[in-house]
Amino acid sequence: MRIVSMPRASVFGYGLCLALGALGTGCMADGSIGKDEAINEALPAIAVSVPAAAQAAVVPAAQTGVKVQDRSHDNDNPDNTLYALYQVVNTSASAVPLSSFTMRYWFTNESPSDPLEFNCDWAQVNCSNITAGFVVLSPARSKANTYLEISFRAGAGSVAAGQNSGEIQTRVHHVNWSNFNTTETYSFISDPSFVYKDTQTVTLYQNGALIWGVEPTP
């Protein structure tokens, strides 16, 4: 593992780690930087065939008490950046640790020869407590041949009952800034209101089990 304590941390060569992380082992490629600085990671995407058992039925938030909201930040198409601003909302009666959750942002990568990069620009829980990795889907799904999986370190703390995680500002782009066709990105939100709303296209998992959202169809 290569950890760089500076404003730009690049992590390479974690194909096996990303594959294991996609299967819920908690092994993820990540960088570690100082407080309140952005995480910038150029991460290799690897091909993974997701087992059918991992495609569990969605458990309604009314039962789990936890959901994801996001808001649009940029409605351009094509665009060289996929912006996503999230918050994890806890409607249950008990606090929940963020480290038990992962989120997936599903998209189509039309330029696989141009490496992908993840940026955490700002987060109320601090970007140093957020890790991420890319996984290539084989076979591809509707409007998605890749997903970004976001995880939380223990330092992110818990979301209290009736509260949310606060905003998590992220971006995905290519190292050489190749464009994305946002109409072919499953999780892309195009909404001129720019306000937080429940999302069904960004999926949330607790201890590896799908608890919110709908995965794209094969």
Coordinates of C-alpha atoms in Angstrom, one line a residue:
M1 CA 0.0 0.0 0.0
R2 CA 1.2 3.5 -0.8
I3 CA -0.1 6.2 1.5
V4 CA 0.9 9.8 0.8
S5 CA 0.2 12.6 3.3
M6 CA -0.2 15.5 1.0
P7 CA -3.1 17.2 -0.9
R8 CA -2.9 14.7 -3.7
A9 CA -2.7 11.0 -2.9
S10 CA -2.5 8.6 -5.8
V11 CA -3.0 4.9 -5.2
F12 CA -2.1 2.3 -7.9
G13 CA -2.1 -1.5 -8.3
Y14 CA -4.9 -2.5 -6.0
G15 CA -6.8 -4.7 -8.4
L16 CA -7.0 -7.6 -5.9
C17 CA -7.9 -5.3 -3.1
L18 CA -10.7 -3.7 -5.1
A19 CA -12.1 -7.1 -6.0
L20 CA -12.2 -8.2 -2.4
G21 CA -13.8 -4.9 -1.4
A22 CA -16.5 -5.4 -4.0
L23 CA -17.3 -8.7 -2.3
G24 CA -17.8 -7.1 1.1
T25 CA -14.4 -8.0 2.7
G26 CA -13.7 -4.4 3.6
C27 CA -10.4 -4.4 1.6
M28 CA -10.4 -1.1 -0.3
A29 CA -7.8 1.0 -2.1
D30 CA -7.5 4.3 -0.3
G31 CA -5.3 7.3 0.4
S32 CA -4.7 9.2 3.7
I33 CA -4.2 12.9 3.9
G34 CA -4.4 15.8 6.3
K35 CA -7.6 17.1 7.9
D36 CA -9.9 19.1 5.7
E37 CA -8.0 18.4 2.5
A38 CA -9.4 16.7 -0.6
I39 CA -8.7 13.0 -1.3
N40 CA -7.5 12.6 -4.9
E41 CA -7.1 9.0 -6.1
A42 CA -6.2 7.6 -9.5
L43 CA -7.4 4.1 -9.1
P44 CA -7.3 1.1 -11.4
A45 CA -10.6 -0.5 -12.2
I46 CA -10.8 -4.2 -12.4
A47 CA -13.3 -6.6 -13.9
V48 CA -15.5 -8.4 -11.4
S49 CA -18.6 -10.6 -12.0
V50 CA -21.0 -9.9 -9.1
P51 CA -22.5 -13.1 -7.7
A52 CA -26.3 -13.4 -8.0
A53 CA -26.4 -13.7 -4.2
A54 CA -25.1 -10.2 -3.9
Q55 CA -28.1 -8.9 -5.8
A56 CA -30.4 -9.1 -2.8
A57 CA -33.9 -7.6 -2.7
V58 CA -34.1 -4.0 -1.4
V59 CA -35.2 -3.6 2.2
P60 CA -37.3 -0.5 2.5
A61 CA -35.9 2.4 4.6
A62 CA -39.0 2.0 6.7
Q63 CA -37.5 -1.2 8.0
T64 CA -33.8 -0.3 8.1
G65 CA -34.2 3.4 8.9
V66 CA -31.3 4.4 6.7
K67 CA -31.3 5.9 3.2
V68 CA -29.2 7.9 0.8
Q69 CA -30.1 11.3 -0.6
D70 CA -28.2 13.2 -3.3
R71 CA -28.5 16.4 -5.2
S72 CA -27.5 17.5 -8.7
H73 CA -24.5 19.7 -9.1
D74 CA -23.9 19.8 -12.8
N75 CA -26.4 19.0 -15.5
D76 CA -24.1 19.1 -18.5
N77 CA -23.9 16.4 -21.2
P78 CA -21.4 15.4 -22.3
D79 CA -19.3 16.2 -19.2
N80 CA -15.7 15.4 -18.2
T81 CA -16.8 15.1 -14.5
L82 CA -19.5 13.2 -12.7
Y83 CA -20.4 15.2 -9.6
A84 CA -22.2 13.6 -6.8
L85 CA -23.2 15.2 -3.4
Y86 CA -24.5 12.7 -0.9
Q87 CA -25.9 12.5 2.6
V88 CA -26.7 9.4 4.6
V89 CA -30.0 9.9 6.5
N90 CA -30.9 7.9 9.6
T91 CA -34.6 7.9 10.3
S92 CA -34.4 5.1 12.9
A93 CA -34.4 5.5 16.7
S94 CA -30.8 4.5 17.2
A95 CA -27.4 5.8 16.1
V96 CA -25.7 3.9 13.3
P97 CA -21.9 3.8 12.6
L98 CA -21.0 5.0 9.2
S99 CA -18.2 2.4 9.0
S100 CA -20.9 -0.3 8.6
F101 CA -22.1 1.2 5.3
T102 CA -20.9 1.4 1.7
M103 CA -22.4 3.3 -1.2
R104 CA -22.2 2.5 -4.9
Y105 CA -22.4 5.1 -7.7
W106 CA -23.1 3.2 -11.0
F107 CA -21.9 4.7 -14.3
T108 CA -20.8 4.0 -17.9
N109 CA -17.1 4.4 -18.6
E110 CA -16.7 5.0 -22.3
S111 CA -12.9 5.6 -22.1
P112 CA -11.4 2.6 -20.2
S113 CA -7.9 3.4 -21.5
D114 CA -8.0 6.8 -19.6
P115 CA -7.6 5.9 -15.9
L116 CA -10.4 7.0 -13.5
E117 CA -9.8 9.3 -10.6
F118 CA -12.0 9.8 -7.5
N119 CA -12.0 13.1 -5.6
C120 CA -13.5 13.9 -2.2
D121 CA -13.7 17.7 -2.2
W122 CA -15.3 18.2 1.2
A123 CA -17.2 16.2 3.8
Q124 CA -18.7 17.0 7.1
V125 CA -17.2 13.7 8.4
N126 CA -13.9 14.7 6.9
C127 CA -12.5 13.4 3.6
S128 CA -9.7 11.6 5.4
N129 CA -12.4 9.2 6.8
I130 CA -13.6 8.3 3.3
T131 CA -12.2 5.6 1.0
A132 CA -13.2 4.6 -2.5
G133 CA -12.5 2.2 -5.3
F134 CA -13.7 1.4 -8.9
V135 CA -15.0 -1.9 -10.0
V136 CA -15.7 -2.9 -13.7
L137 CA -18.8 -5.0 -14.1
S138 CA -18.6 -8.2 -16.2
P139 CA -21.1 -8.5 -17.8
A140 CA -22.1 -4.8 -18.0
R141 CA -25.6 -3.7 -16.8
S142 CA -28.1 -1.2 -18.1
K143 CA -26.4 2.2 -18.1
A144 CA -23.5 0.9 -16.0
N145 CA -20.3 -1.0 -16.8
T146 CA -18.5 0.3 -13.7
Y147 CA -19.3 1.4 -10.2
L148 CA -17.6 3.6 -7.6
E149 CA -17.8 2.1 -4.1
I150 CA -17.5 4.6 -1.2
S151 CA -16.7 3.4 2.3
F152 CA -16.2 5.0 5.7
R153 CA -13.4 4.7 8.2
A154 CA -14.2 4.4 11.9
G155 CA -13.2 8.0 12.4
A156 CA -16.3 9.1 10.4
G157 CA -18.3 8.3 13.6
S158 CA -22.0 7.6 13.7
V159 CA -25.2 9.2 12.4
A160 CA -27.5 9.9 15.4
A161 CA -31.2 9.0 15.3
G162 CA -33.1 11.4 13.2
Q163 CA -30.0 13.0 11.8
N164 CA -27.8 12.8 8.7
S165 CA -24.1 12.5 7.9
G166 CA -23.9 16.0 6.5
E167 CA -22.8 16.7 2.9
I168 CA -20.2 14.5 1.2
Q169 CA -18.9 16.2 -2.0
T170 CA -17.4 13.9 -4.6
R171 CA -16.3 13.8 -8.2
V172 CA -15.2 11.2 -10.7
H173 CA -13.2 12.1 -13.8
H174 CA -10.5 10.6 -16.0
V175 CA -6.9 11.5 -15.6
N176 CA -6.9 13.0 -19.1
W177 CA -10.4 14.4 -18.8
S178 CA -12.2 12.2 -21.3
N179 CA -15.9 12.9 -21.4
F180 CA -18.8 10.9 -20.0
N181 CA -22.2 10.5 -21.6
T182 CA -24.3 11.4 -18.6
T183 CA -27.5 10.0 -20.1
E184 CA -25.8 6.6 -20.0
T185 CA -24.8 6.9 -16.3
Y186 CA -27.3 5.0 -14.1
S187 CA -26.7 7.1 -11.0
F188 CA -26.4 10.5 -12.6
I189 CA -28.9 13.0 -11.2
S190 CA -30.1 15.8 -13.5
D191 CA -32.3 18.0 -11.4
P192 CA -32.3 21.8 -11.8
S193 CA -33.7 22.3 -8.2
F194 CA -30.2 21.3 -6.8
V195 CA -31.9 20.2 -3.5
Y196 CA -31.4 16.9 -1.6
K197 CA -33.9 14.1 -2.5
D198 CA -34.1 10.4 -1.9
T199 CA -32.3 8.5 -4.6
Q200 CA -32.9 5.0 -5.8
T201 CA -30.0 4.9 -8.2
V202 CA -27.2 5.3 -5.6
T203 CA -27.3 2.0 -3.6
L204 CA -26.5 1.6 0.1
Y205 CA -25.2 -1.5 1.8
Q206 CA -24.9 -2.3 5.5
N207 CA -22.3 -5.0 6.3
G208 CA -22.4 -6.0 2.7
A209 CA -26.3 -6.4 2.4
L210 CA -28.3 -4.1 0.1
I211 CA -30.6 -2.0 2.2
W212 CA -31.5 1.0 0.0
G213 CA -31.8 1.7 -3.7
V214 CA -32.2 -0.4 -6.8
E215 CA -29.2 -1.8 -8.6
P216 CA -29.2 -1.5 -12.4
T217 CA -30.6 -4.5 -14.3
P218 CA -28.2 -6.9 -16.0

